[in-house]
Short mmCIF file of C-alpha atoms in Angstrom, two decimals:
data_model
loop_
_atom_site.label_atom_id
_atom_site.label_comp_id
_atom_site.label_asym_id
_atom_site.label_seq_id
_atom_site.Cartn_x
_atom_site.Cartn_y
_atom_site.Cartn_z
CA MET A 710 101.55 60.83 56.86
CA SER A 711 100.02 61.59 60.25
CA SER A 712 100.91 64.86 61.95
CA PRO A 713 103.02 64.66 65.09
CA SER A 714 101.27 64.87 68.41
CA PRO A 715 101.46 68.28 70.09
CA VAL A 716 104.26 68.94 72.53
CA SER A 717 102.92 68.37 76.02
CA LEU A 718 102.66 70.88 78.86
CA ASN A 719 102.95 70.29 82.58
CA PRO A 720 100.00 68.00 83.44
CA ASP A 721 99.72 69.49 86.94
CA LEU A 722 99.16 72.88 85.35
CA ILE A 723 96.70 71.53 82.78
CA ASP A 724 94.70 69.80 85.53
CA THR A 725 94.44 73.04 87.52
CA ALA A 726 91.06 74.70 87.08
CA PRO A 727 91.13 78.17 85.46
CA PRO A 728 90.54 81.31 87.55
CA PRO A 729 86.81 81.23 88.34
CA ILE A 730 85.86 84.90 88.64
CA PRO A 731 85.82 85.57 84.85
CA GLU A 732 83.15 82.87 84.47
CA ALA A 733 80.84 84.64 86.92
CA GLN A 734 81.57 88.02 85.38
CA GLY A 735 80.62 86.51 82.02
CA TRP A 736 77.15 85.71 83.37
CA ALA A 737 76.74 89.38 84.27
CA ARG A 738 77.01 90.38 80.61
CA ALA A 739 73.54 88.92 80.06
CA TYR A 740 71.99 91.35 82.57
CA ASP A 741 69.78 93.87 80.74
CA GLY A 742 69.67 96.56 83.43
CA ARG A 743 66.00 96.07 84.26
CA ARG A 744 66.61 96.57 88.01
CA GLY A 745 69.13 99.36 87.72
CA PRO A 746 72.94 99.25 87.56
CA LEU A 747 74.66 95.98 88.32
CA ILE A 748 75.56 95.44 91.98
CA ASP A 749 78.88 93.62 91.59
CA LEU A 750 79.73 91.73 94.77
CA SER A 751 82.04 89.23 93.09
CA GLN A 752 85.65 90.36 93.46
CA ALA A 753 87.35 91.76 96.54
CA VAL A 754 88.56 95.15 95.35
CA PRO A 755 88.64 98.46 97.22
CA GLY A 756 85.57 100.52 96.36
CA ALA A 757 87.35 103.87 96.55
CA PRO A 758 90.77 105.16 95.40
CA PRO A 759 93.61 105.84 97.84
CA PRO A 760 94.07 109.36 99.16
CA ALA A 761 95.64 111.88 96.78
CA ALA A 762 98.70 112.28 99.00
CA LEU A 763 99.63 108.63 98.45
CA LEU A 764 99.28 108.98 94.68
CA GLU A 765 101.47 112.09 94.80
CA ARG A 766 104.16 110.10 96.59
CA LEU A 767 103.95 107.42 93.91
CA ALA A 768 104.38 109.99 91.13
CA GLU A 769 107.34 111.52 92.94
CA ALA A 770 109.02 108.15 93.43
CA ALA A 771 108.35 107.08 89.83
CA GLY A 772 110.08 110.23 88.57
CA ARG A 773 113.37 109.49 90.32
CA PRO A 774 116.06 107.94 88.08
CA ASP A 775 117.34 105.69 90.88
CA GLN A 776 113.93 103.99 91.01
CA THR A 777 114.49 102.59 87.51
CA ARG A 778 117.35 100.40 88.73
CA TYR A 779 117.12 96.98 90.35
CA GLY A 780 116.41 96.99 94.05
CA ALA A 781 117.09 94.43 96.75
CA ILE A 782 115.69 90.93 96.21
CA THR A 783 113.60 91.11 99.38
CA GLY A 784 112.51 94.71 98.83
CA ASP A 785 113.81 98.20 99.52
CA LEU A 786 115.09 98.75 103.03
CA ALA A 787 112.88 101.80 103.63
CA LEU A 788 109.69 99.77 103.22
CA ARG A 789 111.04 96.78 105.14
CA GLU A 790 111.98 99.08 108.02
CA ALA A 791 108.61 100.84 108.00
CA TYR A 792 106.66 97.60 107.78
CA ALA A 793 108.79 95.93 110.47
CA ALA A 794 108.03 98.83 112.80
CA GLU A 795 104.34 98.60 111.94
CA THR A 796 104.12 94.85 112.55
CA SER A 797 106.16 95.11 115.74
CA ALA A 798 103.69 97.66 117.10
CA PHE A 799 100.67 95.68 115.91
CA TYR A 800 101.77 92.38 117.46
CA GLY A 801 103.59 93.84 120.46
CA ALA A 802 106.73 91.90 119.57
CA PRO A 803 110.07 92.84 117.98
CA ILE A 804 110.31 92.03 114.26
CA SER A 805 113.36 93.16 112.32
CA PRO A 806 113.59 94.38 108.69
CA GLN A 807 115.74 91.28 108.01
CA GLU A 808 112.64 89.19 108.82
CA ILE A 809 110.58 90.92 106.10
CA ALA A 810 110.44 90.26 102.36
CA ILE A 811 108.38 92.42 100.00
CA THR A 812 106.56 90.62 97.19
CA ALA A 813 104.33 91.34 94.21
CA GLY A 814 101.14 91.06 96.24
CA CYS A 815 100.13 88.45 98.79
CA ASN A 816 99.40 85.88 96.07
CA GLN A 817 103.08 85.89 95.16
CA ALA A 818 103.98 85.73 98.85
CA TYR A 819 101.88 82.58 99.09
CA VAL A 820 103.32 80.98 95.94
CA VAL A 821 106.95 81.44 96.98
CA THR A 822 106.17 80.29 100.52
CA MET A 823 104.56 77.10 99.25
CA MET A 824 107.58 76.49 97.01
CA ALA A 825 109.77 76.84 100.08
CA VAL A 826 107.86 74.54 102.43
CA ALA A 827 106.57 71.74 100.16
CA ARG A 828 107.41 69.82 97.03
CA ALA A 829 105.48 67.57 94.67
CA GLY A 830 103.89 64.67 96.52
CA ASP A 831 103.55 66.54 99.82
CA ASN A 832 100.27 67.92 101.16
CA VAL A 833 99.15 71.16 102.78
CA LEU A 834 95.97 71.55 104.85
CA LEU A 835 93.59 74.26 103.66
CA PRO A 836 90.44 75.01 105.68
CA THR A 837 87.36 74.79 103.49
CA PRO A 838 85.84 76.87 102.14
CA TRP A 839 89.25 77.95 100.87
CA TYR A 840 90.63 80.85 98.84
CA PHE A 841 90.69 79.35 95.35
CA ASN A 842 94.13 80.74 94.39
CA HIS A 843 95.60 78.84 97.34
CA GLU A 844 94.24 75.58 95.99
CA MET A 845 95.26 76.43 92.41
CA THR A 846 98.85 77.14 93.46
CA LEU A 847 99.22 73.80 95.22
CA ASN A 848 97.75 71.91 92.28
CA MET A 849 100.23 73.55 89.91
CA LEU A 850 103.10 72.55 92.19
CA GLY A 851 101.94 68.93 92.43
CA VAL A 852 101.20 69.42 96.13
CA GLU A 853 97.93 67.99 97.45
CA PRO A 854 95.55 70.66 98.83
CA ARG A 855 94.04 68.63 101.68
CA PRO A 856 90.62 70.00 102.72
CA LEU A 857 90.13 70.83 106.39
CA PRO A 858 86.31 71.08 106.62
CA CYS A 859 84.97 73.94 108.74
CA ASP A 860 81.54 73.81 110.38
CA PRO A 861 79.04 76.53 109.35
CA GLU A 862 77.52 76.22 112.82
CA GLN A 863 80.88 77.40 114.19
CA ALA A 864 81.03 80.34 111.75
CA PHE A 865 83.63 78.41 109.69
CA VAL A 866 86.32 78.64 112.38
CA PRO A 867 88.57 75.57 111.88
CA ASP A 868 88.89 72.92 114.60
CA VAL A 869 92.43 72.01 115.65
CA ALA A 870 91.45 68.42 116.55
CA VAL A 871 90.03 67.87 113.06
CA ALA A 872 93.22 69.31 111.58
CA GLU A 873 95.42 66.96 113.60
CA SER A 874 93.44 63.96 112.37
CA LEU A 875 94.34 64.93 108.78
CA ILE A 876 98.10 65.27 109.31
CA ASP A 877 100.30 62.47 108.01
CA GLU A 878 103.95 61.99 107.11
CA ARG A 879 103.53 64.03 103.91
CA THR A 880 101.93 67.09 105.54
CA ARG A 881 104.18 70.14 105.39
CA ALA A 882 101.96 73.05 106.44
CA ILE A 883 98.58 74.32 107.56
CA VAL A 884 97.35 77.57 106.01
CA LEU A 885 95.03 79.85 107.96
CA VAL A 886 93.45 83.00 106.51
CA THR A 887 92.04 85.43 109.08
CA PRO A 888 89.95 87.51 108.66
CA ASN A 889 88.94 84.86 106.22
CA ASN A 890 88.51 84.90 102.47
CA PRO A 891 85.91 83.72 101.48
CA THR A 892 83.79 83.60 104.64
CA GLY A 893 84.71 86.77 106.51
CA ALA A 894 85.20 84.74 109.71
CA VAL A 895 87.62 86.25 112.22
CA TYR A 896 89.48 83.47 114.03
CA PRO A 897 89.78 83.89 117.81
CA PRO A 898 93.34 84.31 119.15
CA SER A 899 92.87 81.06 121.10
CA THR A 900 92.20 79.17 117.85
CA ILE A 901 95.29 80.62 116.18
CA ALA A 902 97.37 79.80 119.26
CA ALA A 903 96.10 76.20 119.25
CA PHE A 904 97.07 75.78 115.59
CA ALA A 905 100.51 77.25 116.27
CA ALA A 906 101.03 74.77 119.11
CA LEU A 907 99.90 71.89 116.89
CA CYS A 908 102.31 72.89 114.13
CA ARG A 909 105.22 73.19 116.55
CA ARG A 910 104.42 69.79 118.05
CA ARG A 911 104.00 68.06 114.68
CA ARG A 912 106.96 69.92 113.15
CA ILE A 913 105.08 71.45 110.25
CA TRP A 914 104.66 75.09 109.20
CA LEU A 915 101.79 77.35 110.13
CA VAL A 916 101.31 79.81 107.25
CA LEU A 917 99.15 82.67 108.49
CA ASP A 918 97.64 84.87 105.76
CA GLU A 919 96.48 88.13 107.32
CA THR A 920 95.70 90.07 104.16
CA TYR A 921 92.64 91.59 105.86
CA ARG A 922 94.06 92.20 109.35
CA ASP A 923 93.60 95.98 108.96
CA PHE A 924 89.83 95.45 108.95
CA LEU A 925 89.39 93.77 112.32
CA PRO A 926 86.24 94.96 114.12
CA ASP A 927 86.28 97.50 116.93
CA GLY A 928 87.54 96.06 120.19
CA ALA A 929 89.10 92.99 118.57
CA GLY A 930 92.55 93.75 119.97
CA ARG A 931 95.55 91.88 118.61
CA SER A 932 94.70 89.07 116.24
CA HIS A 933 97.20 86.79 118.01
CA GLU A 934 100.35 86.75 120.15
CA LEU A 935 102.41 84.32 118.07
CA PHE A 936 105.28 86.68 117.24
CA ALA A 937 105.90 87.20 120.96
CA ALA A 938 107.03 83.55 121.29
CA SER A 939 110.79 83.15 121.22
CA ASP A 940 110.63 80.16 118.87
CA TRP A 941 108.13 81.54 116.31
CA ARG A 942 110.77 81.54 113.55
CA ASP A 943 110.92 77.72 113.65
CA SER A 944 107.35 77.08 112.52
CA LEU A 945 105.51 80.32 111.58
CA ILE A 946 105.38 82.30 108.33
CA GLY A 947 103.16 85.37 108.09
CA LEU A 948 101.71 86.77 104.87
CA TYR A 949 100.25 90.24 104.24
CA SER A 950 98.94 92.45 101.44
CA PHE A 951 99.09 96.22 101.11
CA SER A 952 96.43 96.09 98.38
CA LYS A 953 93.30 96.35 100.49
CA ALA A 954 94.33 98.55 103.43
CA TYR A 955 95.96 101.13 101.14
CA ALA A 956 93.50 100.67 98.22
CA VAL A 957 96.31 99.93 95.75
CA PRO A 958 95.74 96.41 94.34
CA GLY A 959 97.25 97.48 91.01
CA TRP A 960 100.58 98.27 92.67
CA ARG A 961 101.03 94.58 93.57
CA LEU A 962 102.74 94.79 96.95
CA GLY A 963 102.65 92.20 99.70
CA ALA A 964 104.95 90.98 102.44
CA ILE A 965 106.30 87.85 104.11
CA THR A 966 107.33 87.80 107.77
CA ALA A 967 109.63 84.88 108.58
CA GLY A 968 112.92 83.98 110.21
CA GLU A 969 116.08 85.02 108.39
CA ALA A 970 116.99 81.42 107.59
CA VAL A 971 113.60 80.89 105.93
CA LEU A 972 113.82 84.15 103.98
CA ALA A 973 117.26 83.15 102.70
CA GLN A 974 115.62 80.20 100.96
CA ILE A 975 112.56 82.16 99.83
CA GLY A 976 114.97 84.76 98.43
CA LYS A 977 116.20 82.17 95.92
CA VAL A 978 112.68 81.87 94.55
CA LEU A 979 112.10 85.63 94.53
CA ASP A 980 115.32 86.18 92.60
CA CYS A 981 114.03 83.85 89.88
CA ILE A 982 110.48 85.19 89.55
CA GLN A 983 110.75 88.94 90.23
CA ILE A 984 114.44 89.86 90.89
CA SER A 985 113.15 92.78 92.96
CA PRO A 986 109.69 94.23 93.72
CA VAL A 987 108.49 97.23 91.69
CA ARG A 988 110.17 100.14 93.40
CA ALA A 989 108.03 103.29 93.06
CA GLY A 990 105.11 101.75 94.94
CA GLN A 991 107.44 100.63 97.72
CA GLY A 992 108.54 104.19 98.33
CA ALA A 993 104.98 105.47 98.41
CA ILE A 994 103.84 102.78 100.85
CA ALA A 995 106.88 103.28 103.09
CA TRP A 996 105.68 106.85 103.55
CA GLY A 997 102.00 105.90 103.66
CA ILE A 998 102.28 103.49 106.61
CA ASP A 999 102.34 106.55 108.87
CA GLY A 1000 101.33 109.19 106.34
CA ILE A 1001 97.78 107.95 105.72
CA ARG A 1002 97.19 106.23 109.05
CA ALA A 1003 94.09 108.34 109.79
CA TRP A 1004 92.67 107.53 106.34
CA ARG A 1005 93.30 103.83 106.89
CA GLU A 1006 91.48 103.89 110.21
CA ALA A 1007 88.51 105.68 108.64
CA ASN A 1008 88.49 103.11 105.85
CA ARG A 1009 88.53 100.27 108.39
CA ALA A 1010 85.54 101.79 110.17
CA GLU A 1011 83.68 102.21 106.87
CA ILE A 1012 84.24 98.59 105.80
CA ASN A 1013 83.07 97.31 109.18
CA ALA A 1014 79.98 99.50 108.94
CA ARG A 1015 79.21 97.94 105.56
CA ALA A 1016 79.45 94.45 107.06
CA GLU A 1017 76.89 95.43 109.69
CA LEU A 1018 74.66 97.07 107.07
CA PHE A 1019 74.80 93.89 105.03
CA ARG A 1020 73.67 91.81 108.01
CA GLN A 1021 70.78 94.21 108.63
CA THR A 1022 69.77 94.19 104.97
CA MET A 1023 69.69 90.39 104.79
CA ALA A 1024 67.96 89.78 108.13
CA PRO A 1025 64.34 90.25 106.91
CA LEU A 1026 64.80 87.99 103.87
CA ASN A 1027 63.44 84.52 104.56
CA GLY A 1028 65.80 81.68 103.72
CA TRP A 1029 68.89 83.80 103.09
CA ASN A 1030 71.16 83.00 106.03
CA VAL A 1031 74.32 85.00 106.73
CA LEU A 1032 76.67 82.36 108.11
CA ALA A 1033 79.66 84.63 108.65
CA ALA A 1034 80.66 88.20 107.82
CA GLY A 1035 83.72 90.30 108.47
CA ALA A 1036 86.38 92.44 106.81
CA TYR A 1037 85.70 92.32 103.04
CA PHE A 1038 83.36 89.31 102.92
CA ALA A 1039 80.13 87.62 103.87
CA TYR A 1040 79.21 83.98 103.29
CA LEU A 1041 75.57 83.04 102.74
CA ALA A 1042 73.38 79.98 102.63
CA HIS A 1043 70.87 80.42 99.80
CA PRO A 1044 67.29 79.17 100.24
CA PHE A 1045 67.05 76.89 97.18
CA GLU A 1046 67.69 73.34 98.30
CA GLY A 1047 68.94 71.08 95.54
CA VAL A 1048 69.72 73.96 93.16
CA PRO A 1049 73.42 74.27 92.25
CA ALA A 1050 74.98 77.46 93.55
CA ALA A 1051 76.19 78.42 90.07
CA GLU A 1052 72.59 78.36 88.82
CA VAL A 1053 71.49 80.55 91.72
CA VAL A 1054 74.23 83.06 90.91
CA ARG A 1055 73.54 83.00 87.17
CA ARG A 1056 69.81 83.60 87.61
CA LEU A 1057 70.37 86.18 90.34
CA VAL A 1058 72.60 88.34 88.20
CA GLN A 1059 70.53 87.99 85.03
CA GLU A 1060 67.17 88.64 86.69
CA ARG A 1061 68.03 90.94 89.60
CA GLY A 1062 71.39 92.46 88.65
CA VAL A 1063 73.28 91.16 91.71
CA LEU A 1064 76.56 89.31 91.10
CA ALA A 1065 77.97 87.02 93.81
CA LEU A 1066 80.24 83.98 93.54
CA PRO A 1067 79.09 80.35 93.87
CA GLY A 1068 80.30 78.43 96.91
CA PRO A 1069 81.89 75.58 94.91
CA TYR A 1070 84.53 78.04 93.67
CA PHE A 1071 85.85 77.76 97.23
CA GLY A 1072 86.08 74.01 97.64
CA PRO A 1073 84.00 70.86 98.11
CA GLY A 1074 80.66 70.79 99.94
CA GLN A 1075 79.71 74.39 99.16
CA GLU A 1076 76.69 74.05 96.81
CA ARG A 1077 74.35 75.73 99.28
CA HIS A 1078 76.61 78.77 99.68
CA LEU A 1079 77.42 82.08 98.00
CA ARG A 1080 80.29 84.48 98.69
CA ILE A 1081 79.65 88.21 98.87
CA ALA A 1082 82.42 90.82 98.61
CA ILE A 1083 80.97 93.79 100.47
CA ALA A 1084 83.85 96.27 100.18
CA ASN A 1085 83.74 97.16 96.50
CA VAL A 1086 80.33 98.87 96.53
CA GLY A 1087 79.12 101.77 98.63
CA ALA A 1088 76.63 101.60 101.46
CA ASP A 1089 73.89 102.96 99.18
CA ARG A 1090 74.28 100.01 96.81
CA LEU A 1091 74.34 97.50 99.66
CA GLY A 1092 71.09 99.04 100.87
CA GLU A 1093 69.44 98.12 97.56
CA LEU A 1094 70.04 94.41 98.07
CA GLY A 1095 66.88 93.83 100.09
CA ASP A 1096 64.67 95.11 97.26
CA ARG A 1097 66.66 93.20 94.64
CA LEU A 1098 66.40 89.89 96.51
CA LYS A 1099 62.82 90.22 97.70
CA GLY A 1100 60.59 87.73 95.91
CA PHE A 1101 63.47 86.12 94.00
CA ALA A 1102 62.54 82.49 93.31
CA LEU A 1103 63.80 79.55 91.28
#
């Protein structure tokens, strides 16, 4: 008698590619150390721990019995108040605590937002190269991730006219990430304003992921003026992460900024997948928004200095072209025409001890590109790159 066929799983989930970073990190295990310690430029993680004062606040909060109980679905009021004040000051516009929801990192903020704005069969425009978790989430939900190609000659800043040509009756949102992951591109305020106007006119959502907004370069000013518009709540949802600016990715804290009516719907999703955010970290961050402000500013300056050092290090290397760089990332064109990016990365880490990520992890048309995460190694290690890459050939 034949055995029964296995019980099936969700085909949209099965068809979603696995997380790509472990594959690249697996290639690094073949590196024998011949050039010195591995320079790991693969994953965007803070290169230094948070200040001790923030960790002390976490320990204090974790030791309080009331922190073991459920909190509010959208996060503890103390953090929502502190973050609302911070965002109001940053954008020069009033944002209330009732327009803030705290999530388990910005990835969760994105997932619940996509569940709120789209359903299976709809589509969402993602500029390419895209953040791979954004594409993965849409695939799992049965929502089409529609590529919005960005021109390397324009430093990967998306074009609003191209975006409009891709909108149809099934389009529910456009997602912008600025400063961008994976390219590091910082979108001009005029570009963001043009996309906001397009979304209002076409009655779709603009989802603005500003995970890396705390790392804008000197003199950049406000990233945009969208929250100053009286009707922003009708078509704009903002996403944020505390992980990078506060160097606490393991605490899993992010935020959504949206109108109260939108958050009422998102709250239904949050109640099902987290009930309430982890509470001790919320208390520490609520204090840290002002309490470690000087440290955060010094960290911003350090990360921007690393981006400039990276540009200087790469400049003398023939064929390696830095297409964009900013915040945590740089995006390169490698010099080996016709060679798949994954092969370039595999050989680079095994022979020179430098681990990057292949461009195709970030969408179609990226075989000539590599992504570099510049924040998780010190300036001394970045300075070694020139020697590691010099003479590298395939």
